[in-house]
XYZ file of C-alpha atoms in Angstrom:
739
model
C 0.004 -0.028 -0.114
C 1.116 3.532 -0.902
C 0.589 4.768 2.702
C 3.131 2.342 4.117
C 5.559 2.140 1.234
C 8.474 2.933 3.385
C 7.607 0.500 6.217
C 8.337 -3.182 6.030
C 7.107 -4.048 9.466
C 4.327 -3.185 11.976
C 4.520 0.067 13.706
C 2.671 1.037 16.936
C 3.149 4.762 17.414
C 3.084 5.878 13.829
C 3.914 9.544 12.892
C 3.568 10.963 9.312
C 5.542 13.943 8.297
C 3.760 16.959 6.680
C 5.670 16.114 3.414
C 4.333 12.671 3.292
C 1.970 11.967 0.302
C 0.118 8.921 -1.156
C 0.915 7.642 -4.617
C -2.383 5.817 -4.653
C -4.690 6.732 -7.477
C -7.548 8.831 -6.220
C -10.721 7.681 -8.059
C -13.256 10.319 -8.729
C -11.159 13.038 -7.231
C -12.119 15.298 -10.091
C -11.070 18.998 -10.292
C -13.688 21.584 -10.420
C -13.609 21.812 -14.147
C -14.924 18.201 -14.436
C -18.203 18.799 -12.649
C -21.132 18.255 -14.862
C -24.514 19.643 -14.044
C -27.439 17.336 -13.832
C -31.227 17.890 -13.278
C -32.098 16.983 -9.646
C -35.765 16.340 -10.640
C -34.395 13.417 -12.925
C -32.670 11.729 -10.019
C -34.587 8.674 -8.967
C -34.791 7.400 -5.424
C -32.529 4.417 -4.588
C -34.110 0.931 -5.054
C -34.221 -1.462 -2.076
C -32.679 -4.295 -4.175
C -30.015 -2.689 -6.319
C -27.666 -4.822 -8.097
C -24.641 -4.843 -10.397
C -23.334 -6.566 -13.589
C -20.337 -8.864 -13.270
C -18.841 -7.523 -16.538
C -19.387 -3.855 -15.968
C -18.030 -1.335 -13.275
C -21.402 0.403 -13.287
C -22.889 -0.459 -9.896
C -26.131 1.281 -10.453
C -29.674 -0.113 -9.977
C -30.459 -0.659 -13.605
C -28.204 -3.846 -14.077
C -29.548 -7.541 -13.673
C -29.543 -9.099 -10.359
C -26.832 -11.498 -9.302
C -26.865 -14.399 -6.949
C -25.389 -13.074 -3.611
C -22.435 -14.656 -2.072
C -22.776 -15.596 1.630
C -19.906 -14.295 3.710
C -19.379 -12.936 7.298
C -20.339 -9.423 8.129
C -17.338 -7.350 7.804
C -15.562 -9.287 5.205
C -17.536 -8.109 2.174
C -15.616 -6.498 -0.864
C -16.849 -2.943 -1.644
C -15.971 -0.523 -4.512
C -16.262 2.166 -2.044
C -12.633 2.227 -1.159
C -10.763 4.453 1.286
C -9.279 6.267 -1.742
C -12.686 7.259 -2.923
C -13.823 8.236 0.692
C -10.720 10.503 1.108
C -10.981 11.946 -2.415
C -14.755 12.639 -1.710
C -13.853 14.579 1.303
C -13.898 17.942 -0.315
C -15.484 20.521 1.931
C -17.527 23.556 1.074
C -16.436 26.768 2.820
C -19.203 29.073 1.607
C -21.006 30.531 -1.333
C -21.560 33.957 -2.935
C -22.570 35.370 -6.252
C -20.900 38.036 -8.330
C -22.515 41.196 -9.955
C -23.872 39.118 -12.805
C -25.319 36.291 -10.681
C -22.568 33.773 -11.134
C -21.875 31.442 -8.320
C -18.526 31.722 -6.461
C -17.740 29.008 -3.851
C -14.909 28.073 -1.591
C -13.800 24.297 -1.752
C -11.149 22.477 0.151
C -8.984 20.005 -1.859
C -7.786 16.863 -0.097
C -5.260 16.157 -2.954
C -3.691 19.626 -2.327
C -3.292 18.994 1.328
C -6.589 20.446 2.183
C -5.920 23.675 0.419
C -9.105 25.874 0.181
C -9.580 27.567 -3.217
C -12.222 30.127 -4.397
C -13.894 28.932 -7.696
C -16.226 30.715 -10.047
C -18.859 29.565 -12.555
C -17.666 29.947 -16.204
C -18.792 32.812 -18.449
C -21.767 30.911 -19.957
C -23.415 27.469 -19.610
C -20.940 24.713 -20.361
C -17.828 26.691 -19.642
C -15.603 25.292 -17.296
C -15.393 26.716 -13.768
C -12.460 29.153 -12.998
C -10.116 28.921 -10.012
C -10.036 32.604 -8.499
C -7.386 31.758 -5.960
C -3.765 31.842 -7.238
C -1.613 28.864 -6.505
C 0.387 30.829 -3.968
C -2.650 31.426 -1.824
C -5.148 29.583 0.266
C -8.370 30.967 1.634
C -8.838 30.060 5.280
C -9.060 31.957 8.594
C -8.132 30.578 12.005
C -10.221 32.939 13.912
C -11.627 31.134 17.026
C -9.734 28.067 15.661
C -12.664 26.929 13.636
C -12.719 29.701 11.224
C -15.479 30.255 8.674
C -16.432 33.511 6.929
C -13.075 33.619 5.252
C -14.258 35.666 2.121
C -16.738 38.257 0.903
C -17.584 39.421 -2.604
C -19.000 42.879 -3.164
C -21.629 44.038 -5.523
C -18.851 45.376 -7.888
C -16.991 42.149 -7.890
C -14.338 43.072 -5.271
C -13.156 40.176 -3.173
C -11.595 40.248 0.207
C -10.311 36.964 1.741
C -8.116 35.624 4.612
C -4.985 34.085 3.384
C -4.107 30.880 5.406
C -0.265 31.198 5.741
C -0.037 34.717 7.178
C -3.685 35.281 8.086
C -3.641 38.810 6.574
C -6.563 40.025 4.487
C -6.161 40.401 0.699
C -8.117 42.342 -1.963
C -8.740 40.999 -5.443
C -10.980 41.803 -8.370
C -12.504 38.500 -9.372
C -13.609 39.495 -12.973
C -10.305 40.875 -13.965
C -8.220 37.822 -14.813
C -4.908 39.678 -14.323
C -5.874 40.848 -10.770
C -3.477 39.512 -8.161
C -4.286 39.706 -4.540
C -2.919 42.738 -2.660
C -2.730 42.754 1.158
C -4.919 45.273 2.957
C -3.882 44.547 6.544
C -0.350 44.872 8.001
C 2.200 42.168 8.244
C 2.856 41.659 11.926
C 5.685 39.083 11.282
C 3.500 36.076 12.559
C -0.225 35.088 11.997
C -1.052 36.482 15.432
C -3.947 38.536 14.154
C -6.810 36.904 12.260
C -9.923 38.143 10.548
C -13.315 36.582 9.814
C -17.029 37.403 8.863
C -16.514 40.741 7.035
C -18.669 43.127 5.105
C -18.161 45.909 2.535
C -19.175 49.506 3.603
C -19.672 51.324 0.425
C -20.463 54.559 2.285
C -16.844 54.894 3.633
C -15.094 52.603 1.273
C -13.900 50.200 3.945
C -14.193 46.517 5.064
C -15.887 45.979 8.539
C -14.836 42.644 10.000
C -14.332 40.683 13.255
C -10.593 40.675 14.464
C -8.989 38.388 16.892
C -5.687 40.002 18.087
C -3.126 37.694 19.783
C -0.180 39.953 19.664
C -0.114 40.396 23.378
C -1.492 36.902 24.482
C -2.073 34.133 21.944
C -4.002 32.139 24.445
C -6.454 34.989 25.215
C -6.607 37.074 22.105
C -8.700 40.289 22.094
C -11.621 40.126 19.821
C -13.295 43.300 18.313
C -15.055 44.514 15.308
C -12.700 46.703 13.226
C -12.685 48.704 9.984
C -10.047 48.104 7.270
C -9.400 50.806 4.713
C -9.606 49.316 1.268
C -9.284 52.536 -0.898
C -5.532 53.270 -0.800
C -2.208 51.724 -1.484
C -0.897 52.481 2.052
C -1.511 49.756 4.677
C -2.995 51.105 7.875
C -3.625 49.698 11.120
C -7.442 48.750 11.502
C -9.436 51.017 13.612
C -11.747 49.496 16.335
C -15.282 50.159 15.843
C -16.886 47.788 18.572
C -15.143 46.535 21.527
C -15.412 45.514 25.172
C -17.026 42.064 25.120
C -15.427 38.574 24.864
C -16.576 37.596 21.426
C -18.176 39.110 18.372
C -19.810 37.796 15.091
C -22.035 38.600 12.185
C -21.340 42.397 11.673
C -23.959 43.269 9.159
C -24.842 46.779 7.562
C -28.018 48.096 6.478
C -28.624 49.035 2.822
C -27.579 52.668 3.352
C -24.688 51.695 5.564
C -26.037 53.782 8.302
C -26.696 51.112 10.896
C -24.424 48.079 11.881
C -25.957 44.937 13.572
C -23.729 42.533 15.263
C -23.829 39.514 17.757
C -21.766 39.515 20.910
C -21.348 37.349 23.953
C -19.232 36.980 27.044
C -17.550 34.204 29.189
C -18.733 31.777 30.538
C -21.508 31.444 27.815
C -21.194 29.932 24.392
C -22.944 31.785 21.658
C -25.956 29.157 21.728
C -26.211 29.519 25.507
C -26.771 33.219 25.911
C -25.855 36.032 23.395
C -27.035 39.656 22.607
C -27.882 41.389 19.363
C -27.082 45.062 19.085
C -27.642 47.701 16.493
C -25.120 50.714 16.303
C -25.839 54.041 14.516
C -22.915 55.081 12.284
C -22.039 58.802 12.472
C -20.945 60.986 9.554
C -17.414 60.418 10.605
C -17.890 56.679 10.419
C -17.800 55.832 14.154
C -20.608 54.242 16.199
C -21.852 56.999 18.523
C -25.110 55.223 19.585
C -26.334 51.706 20.035
C -29.297 49.809 21.241
C -29.665 46.202 22.441
C -32.308 44.483 20.192
C -32.400 40.930 21.874
C -30.650 39.241 24.719
C -30.776 42.061 27.327
C -34.271 41.481 28.581
C -34.039 39.534 31.898
C -37.358 38.052 31.118
C -35.869 35.701 28.173
C -32.842 33.498 28.159
C -31.983 33.603 24.488
C -29.239 33.130 21.907
C -29.917 35.474 18.781
C -27.788 34.819 15.768
C -27.621 35.565 11.977
C -29.026 39.169 11.797
C -29.831 40.220 8.283
C -31.225 43.501 6.727
C -33.895 43.708 4.093
C -33.696 45.979 1.244
C -36.218 48.387 2.931
C -33.872 48.415 6.161
C -35.834 46.035 8.333
C -33.787 43.770 10.589
C -34.420 40.162 10.775
C -32.543 37.569 12.927
C -32.992 34.101 14.437
C -33.560 33.636 18.162
C -34.856 31.037 20.521
C -36.787 33.274 22.988
C -40.137 31.790 24.420
C -40.550 28.499 22.639
C -36.809 27.504 22.897
C -36.416 26.927 19.170
C -34.413 29.087 16.763
C -37.068 30.927 14.828
C -36.844 33.778 12.564
C -37.797 37.269 14.281
C -38.148 40.911 13.116
C -37.128 44.011 15.012
C -39.666 46.873 15.115
C -37.238 49.828 15.483
C -39.765 52.415 16.336
C -40.784 50.636 19.513
C -37.698 48.365 19.957
C -39.850 45.307 19.983
C -39.221 41.987 18.612
C -41.939 39.924 16.771
C -41.775 36.291 15.556
C -42.079 35.833 11.883
C -43.212 32.186 11.901
C -43.345 30.402 15.123
C -42.391 26.724 15.033
C -40.958 23.989 17.209
C -38.192 23.750 14.661
C -34.514 25.030 14.365
C -33.961 27.708 11.625
C -30.186 28.093 12.610
C -27.201 25.999 13.701
C -24.952 26.701 16.677
C -22.244 29.270 15.847
C -19.194 26.898 15.680
C -17.949 28.735 12.565
C -18.457 32.178 11.125
C -20.461 33.076 8.040
C -23.497 30.648 8.109
C -26.452 31.808 6.215
C -29.500 29.715 6.965
C -32.139 32.194 5.352
C -32.288 34.732 2.584
C -34.738 37.728 2.162
C -35.961 37.246 -1.484
C -38.491 40.165 -1.582
C -39.694 42.952 0.643
C -42.509 45.509 0.533
C -44.787 47.263 2.855
C -47.311 44.466 2.431
C -45.038 41.332 2.941
C -41.497 39.810 3.178
C -40.736 36.677 1.287
C -37.918 34.700 2.847
C -36.175 31.533 1.715
C -35.145 29.364 4.752
C -34.226 25.966 5.931
C -35.043 24.406 9.299
C -34.619 21.174 11.201
C -37.652 19.432 13.029
C -37.352 15.953 14.783
C -34.268 14.920 12.826
C -35.525 16.082 9.366
C -34.577 18.986 7.248
C -36.934 21.357 5.371
C -36.613 24.045 2.670
C -39.309 26.562 2.415
C -40.492 29.975 1.529
C -42.000 32.232 4.340
C -44.637 34.713 3.560
C -44.843 36.848 6.876
C -48.061 38.555 5.649
C -49.870 35.213 5.706
C -47.740 33.513 8.415
C -47.232 30.661 6.014
C -44.484 28.582 4.817
C -44.567 26.810 1.312
C -42.085 23.844 1.333
C -39.911 23.320 -1.803
C -40.068 19.825 -3.119
C -36.582 18.923 -4.373
C -34.767 15.642 -4.093
C -32.181 17.166 -1.583
C -33.341 16.336 1.876
C -30.719 17.979 4.127
C -29.930 21.658 3.841
C -27.220 24.028 5.179
C -26.561 27.633 3.917
C -28.663 29.478 1.361
C -27.317 31.992 -1.133
C -29.679 34.311 -3.238
C -28.964 34.491 -6.839
C -30.832 35.908 -9.805
C -34.318 34.454 -9.732
C -32.855 31.421 -8.021
C -31.301 30.035 -4.796
C -28.092 28.303 -4.325
C -28.770 25.783 -1.644
C -25.952 23.713 0.193
C -27.196 20.439 0.894
C -27.403 16.511 0.455
C -29.643 13.441 0.763
C -29.311 9.789 1.512
C -28.052 9.171 -2.005
C -26.476 12.560 -3.009
C -23.231 13.827 -1.342
C -22.729 17.308 -0.077
C -23.764 19.435 -3.025
C -24.751 22.910 -4.175
C -28.120 22.964 -5.819
C -29.407 25.824 -8.138
C -33.026 26.119 -7.442
C -34.910 28.239 -10.037
C -37.937 30.019 -8.576
C -41.224 30.738 -10.108
C -42.460 34.191 -10.903
C -44.318 34.332 -7.448
C -41.100 33.331 -5.717
C -42.978 30.763 -3.695
C -42.445 27.586 -5.841
C -39.403 25.845 -7.339
C -39.511 25.382 -11.149
C -36.292 23.250 -11.506
C -33.189 22.381 -9.873
C -29.756 21.190 -10.793
C -26.264 20.477 -9.087
C -23.585 23.054 -9.808
C -20.988 21.703 -7.245
C -20.543 18.211 -5.798
C -17.982 16.905 -3.199
C -17.900 13.701 -5.069
C -19.050 13.822 -8.744
C -19.822 10.348 -10.152
C -20.607 8.866 -6.731
C -24.093 7.792 -8.037
C -22.578 4.815 -9.769
C -22.304 3.270 -6.310
C -25.820 3.861 -5.273
C -26.618 0.223 -5.231
C -24.156 -0.030 -2.230
C -25.652 2.905 -0.214
C -27.155 2.247 3.080
C -30.204 4.496 3.470
C -30.490 5.628 7.172
C -33.335 4.957 9.419
C -34.190 7.730 11.970
C -34.747 5.843 15.250
C -35.889 7.085 18.640
C -34.794 5.130 21.756
C -35.431 5.532 25.524
C -32.735 6.892 27.703
C -31.720 6.382 31.251
C -34.317 9.124 32.321
C -37.765 7.677 32.412
C -39.954 9.480 29.870
C -36.973 10.854 27.895
C -35.986 9.537 24.437
C -32.925 10.403 22.301
C -32.289 10.099 18.382
C -30.000 8.433 16.069
C -29.618 7.434 12.331
C -29.183 3.659 11.951
C -27.411 2.391 8.802
C -27.929 -1.403 8.137
C -25.301 -3.483 6.319
C -25.897 -3.058 2.582
C -24.149 -4.812 -0.420
C -25.868 -6.068 -3.445
C -23.335 -8.751 -3.859
C -23.402 -10.332 -0.422
C -25.378 -11.426 2.465
C -24.499 -13.126 5.865
C -25.759 -16.334 7.247
C -29.180 -16.236 9.058
C -27.796 -16.858 12.356
C -25.153 -14.031 12.295
C -25.756 -10.529 13.546
C -23.526 -7.672 12.339
C -20.839 -5.839 14.195
C -21.993 -2.327 15.083
C -19.954 0.866 14.981
C -21.400 3.655 17.186
C -20.572 7.226 16.221
C -20.481 10.008 18.771
C -20.305 13.228 17.188
C -18.163 16.084 18.124
C -19.181 19.616 19.592
C -20.540 18.179 21.858
C -23.066 20.917 20.842
C -23.445 19.587 17.185
C -25.887 17.234 15.238
C -25.442 14.293 13.144
C -27.468 14.357 9.884
C -28.945 11.570 7.799
C -27.188 12.549 4.524
C -24.789 10.574 2.376
C -21.484 10.161 4.031
C -18.984 7.975 2.228
C -17.096 7.400 5.379
C -20.211 5.642 6.767
C -20.812 3.847 3.608
C -17.350 2.390 3.653
C -18.485 0.489 6.755
C -21.909 -0.453 5.787
C -20.889 -1.798 2.390
C -18.391 -4.131 4.073
C -21.025 -5.612 6.226
C -20.973 -3.319 9.185
C -24.050 -1.884 10.962
C -23.364 1.846 11.793
C -25.400 4.202 14.008
C -24.761 8.050 14.278
C -26.102 9.218 17.590
C -27.771 12.554 18.572
C -27.277 12.206 22.152
C -28.769 14.592 24.704
C -27.018 17.820 24.189
C -27.241 17.876 20.364
C -28.625 20.560 18.422
C -31.644 20.393 16.080
C -34.115 19.427 18.824
C -34.523 22.792 20.656
C -33.040 24.283 23.733
C -34.407 21.877 26.340
C -32.801 18.848 24.547
C -29.502 20.925 24.003
C -29.390 21.603 27.660
C -29.572 18.059 28.879
C -25.787 17.971 28.750
C -25.123 21.071 30.959
C -23.008 19.913 33.906
C -23.441 16.307 32.813
C -20.939 15.837 29.880
C -19.519 12.481 30.241
C -22.751 11.095 31.552
C -25.762 11.879 29.278
C -23.770 11.501 26.156
C -22.196 8.270 27.297
C -25.425 6.911 28.599
C -27.201 7.657 25.301
C -24.418 6.083 23.179
C -24.535 2.929 25.225
C -28.302 2.956 25.357
C -28.594 3.200 21.584
C -26.085 0.218 21.131
C -28.237 -1.780 23.631
C -31.432 -0.793 21.986
C -30.007 -2.072 18.539
C -28.870 -5.382 20.250
C -32.440 -6.029 21.571
C -33.894 -5.171 18.326
C -31.798 -7.843 16.728
C -29.842 -5.514 14.489
C -26.282 -5.889 16.068
C -23.929 -8.364 17.708
C -23.567 -7.748 21.354
C -20.096 -9.310 21.194
C -18.935 -6.868 18.576
C -20.017 -3.514 19.625
C -17.521 -0.756 18.791
C -17.479 3.001 19.262
C -15.675 5.803 17.476
C -15.647 9.666 17.717
C -13.554 12.718 17.039
C -12.872 15.736 19.293
C -15.747 15.800 21.957
C -16.996 12.607 20.398
C -13.443 11.210 21.074
C -14.116 12.149 24.685
C -17.480 10.338 24.683
C -15.712 7.413 23.125
C -12.952 7.163 25.820
C -15.448 7.847 28.693
C -17.816 5.048 27.451
C -14.903 2.698 27.336
C -13.504 3.611 30.796
C -16.775 4.014 32.664
C -19.145 1.414 30.985
C -18.761 -1.998 29.944
C -20.862 -2.174 26.763
C -18.279 -1.633 24.080
C -15.608 -4.141 23.007
C -13.250 -1.772 21.210
C -13.037 1.824 20.357
C -11.319 4.485 18.263
C -10.587 8.124 19.421
C -9.685 10.814 16.821
C -8.091 13.835 18.466
C -10.291 13.090 21.551
C -10.240 14.423 25.070
C -8.763 12.214 27.710
C -8.151 14.957 30.461
C -10.779 17.475 31.164
C -8.648 19.490 33.310
C -5.828 19.758 30.719
C -8.533 20.656 28.111
C -9.557 23.544 30.342
C -6.077 24.691 31.030
C -4.724 24.348 27.541
C -7.640 25.006 25.487
C -8.199 28.053 23.283
C -10.333 31.158 24.125
C -13.401 30.333 22.417
C -14.027 27.300 24.487
C -12.018 28.013 27.522
C -15.076 28.419 29.699
C -17.373 26.052 27.559
C -16.254 23.013 29.577
C -17.271 24.744 32.936
C -20.949 24.702 31.989
C -20.586 21.152 30.653
C -18.788 19.612 33.520
C -19.492 21.410 36.662
C -17.472 21.307 39.793
C -13.714 20.786 40.247
C -14.125 17.368 41.376
C -16.234 16.349 38.448
C -13.335 17.243 36.099
C -11.278 14.610 37.872
C -14.011 11.955 38.144
C -15.127 12.195 34.564
C -11.481 12.265 32.953
C -10.721 8.930 31.449
C -7.010 9.413 31.958
C -7.425 9.276 35.771
C -9.076 5.839 35.571
C -6.910 3.853 33.193
C -7.367 0.671 35.400
C -11.095 0.701 34.283
C -10.279 0.398 30.609
C -10.742 -3.309 29.617
C -10.725 -3.324 25.756
C -8.459 -2.342 22.825
C -8.168 1.361 21.760
C -6.727 3.059 18.584
C -6.029 6.811 18.722
C -5.294 9.264 15.875
C -3.885 12.724 16.611
C -2.771 15.830 14.608
C 0.363 17.339 15.903
C -0.648 21.012 15.273
C -3.932 20.619 17.048
C -4.383 23.576 19.441
C -8.022 22.586 20.458
C -7.062 19.085 21.868
C -3.304 19.141 22.239
C -1.220 16.073 21.243
C -0.395 15.441 24.906
C -3.894 14.303 25.483
C -3.452 11.340 23.102
C -0.010 10.688 24.222
C -0.968 10.390 27.948
C -3.838 7.868 27.413
C -1.701 5.823 24.875
C 1.248 5.606 27.386
C -1.139 4.759 30.423
C -3.031 2.061 28.458
C 0.289 0.611 27.011
C 1.748 0.406 30.503
C -1.432 -1.189 31.761
C -1.155 -3.918 29.241
C -4.077 -3.265 27.197
C -4.168 -3.376 23.267
C -3.535 0.050 22.022
C -2.018 1.975 19.111
C -1.384 5.757 18.432
C -0.961 7.482 15.050
C 0.276 10.975 14.753
C 0.185 13.269 11.814
C 2.472 16.087 11.216
C 0.848 19.212 9.601
C -2.675 18.195 10.852
C -4.724 20.311 13.191
C -8.139 19.706 14.828
C -9.550 17.401 12.125
C -7.637 15.791 9.221
C -7.682 17.539 5.924
C -4.964 15.644 3.885
C -6.309 12.805 1.668
C -3.615 10.315 2.578
C -4.298 10.814 6.385
C -8.121 10.466 5.905
C -7.361 7.381 3.903
C -4.965 5.864 6.404
C -7.174 6.668 9.298
C -10.110 4.967 7.871
C -8.353 1.887 6.817
C -6.566 1.328 10.106
C -9.732 1.752 12.106
C -11.357 -0.974 10.015
C -8.288 -3.411 10.188
C -8.065 -2.613 14.032
C -11.638 -3.575 14.906
C -11.419 -6.654 12.610
C -8.400 -8.009 14.244
C -9.444 -7.414 17.881
C -13.216 -8.080 17.879
C -14.356 -8.879 14.395
C -13.655 -12.514 13.945
C -13.269 -11.985 10.206
C -10.705 -10.942 7.478
C -11.266 -7.709 5.698
C -11.325 -7.942 1.944
C -9.226 -4.920 1.257
C -5.340 -5.325 1.065
C -4.396 -3.254 3.982
C -1.161 -3.492 5.920
C -1.982 -3.264 9.521
C -0.024 -1.309 12.103
C 1.319 -2.839 15.102
C -0.956 -2.929 18.166
C 0.918 -2.730 21.459
C 0.196 -5.565 23.893
C -1.523 -7.431 21.035
C 1.172 -7.998 18.249
C 3.797 -9.371 20.574
C 5.696 -11.165 17.879
C 6.589 -7.950 16.149
C 9.057 -5.107 17.203
C 7.752 -1.621 17.604
């Protein structure tokens, strides 16, 4: 295998340098120019009994049925290889439109070590997309570590973006092919100052943005909203417009550039716990000389406003969870400083503010009589795309084959919707609207994270949304269950499949039931897979989200264990082959479940937390007080840290860690690895140079996936994997090999 070409023996603690690359062929890792559009309304739902031809690589559902081979679960051969999964891991970092309505998007490219590039549609239909970002640059911000909101396109096609290497802001004209990025912020000698989530101010010819300044203290940077001059050739120090609180997001100008709205919050709250929405009035000199709190200051409500947006008539809309505990769209009545709900619903019209620049709704049309708003929302584990008419208090749902939605961008008589479905990977769909703006005429894919993936549709496991009882009587939790699926294989009637339980990160996040080739890699080989939305997950309202407060390491662990036991009792999993995996906060849930419960037989932690006290002491500013609300008292930090109870671990564990991770530092994985190794448990640790919190390089994504599969197969599976994978050495297991 290409990943281990330089190794002739097993390794236990494996470290890959940043220059390491795989020579493996990356199937379906197409450049942006190869993306072909197709009409979404022509996509047929997957069939329950798909098949393939023995003489053709086309695995679609239109080929004749073959007699299935009976083989143990986990040993099935699948065309969904780790190469395909790693190549399909392109991520979308946001969308915009230029002055002519052409789509601009930010995509990460695993085959370029995760480099993020801005791409624009061609001049006319059929033309190849154009890379805007020169090869010397990468578009990414490290603000609050998780970034987001790394670029903005103006109405006259000016582009401002954050460059990854030096974290400076650059200006570029996207229509002029000869335009080369020019810096508009000073060079401080090191990327100690970062910027995110900016907007253009046409009135004063400036760029207003969130700045995180770590020149004095990298561990506790100062966050402000600043103005950056974009008119001259001389670089100037940005001027501070708004300051004094711990965090800021969503600076948004009204159409006349006379009022600025923004979100702010302070320790110990996270933005989804409690935040404030402010509006500042801009003077003739360009400063904010008056401000008013729109939401979050009334002691009658505990709320977390987010995503402020001005209509063309100067009305302020935003999302908040006051009164009913769900993030709903509201409108500010400026004359009386009142807030009114546009469309009350027990559904979530926004997501937690982990990254900057999210855009969950767009104002399509506004008048004195009505406002028409395109929006997406989540309700009981499902996504909906709709058009709100506030004059009628109604929402018309758009019927397109995508079933899971993220951000929305308004185009010319159309919407660009980021989304996916059970059989479509993360994509951008262009939805053309009818004249009345309330219905969709057509829809087509204009960007896909994995072009050509539909050829494997017969191998896709379609998730089942399940609801299962928790440890608290009367309370249920939710998950997506994926049964083993492969048109070429079945298992014997008396065998139950191994189960991999996924604990998502955050922990304030949500698993979605959309196509994820990482999951399909497992299910097409004969594994059952379940993605758990334990108590504390978003998408189910504030009450569900707050189940985890002061109970992290209890509720999430109980729900993951409870889900596994529920599937065993339902006859869908083998009780002797239950495994768990998670990254970041999900890695903590994984380690805690393995240390404090006896449900699982093996686990994989990806950059997971082992020591809660260390996380609190070494964590970055954004999450430095988050853990206080999640854990509670000082004694709880000790009692719920897996590192303090290594004697309670009783099953094999594999750990993966990026060496540049500032969220969960490498010491966390090293401590748990060394302790388990000394305790005699089967354990392995893989470290990646050049990786941060989450793996971006294709070769590392591939290696991580393959080694998890082989690790579980060897220690609990009782079967041989069909893929040709060289396993790494497992300490205290492969005693016949040298480390």
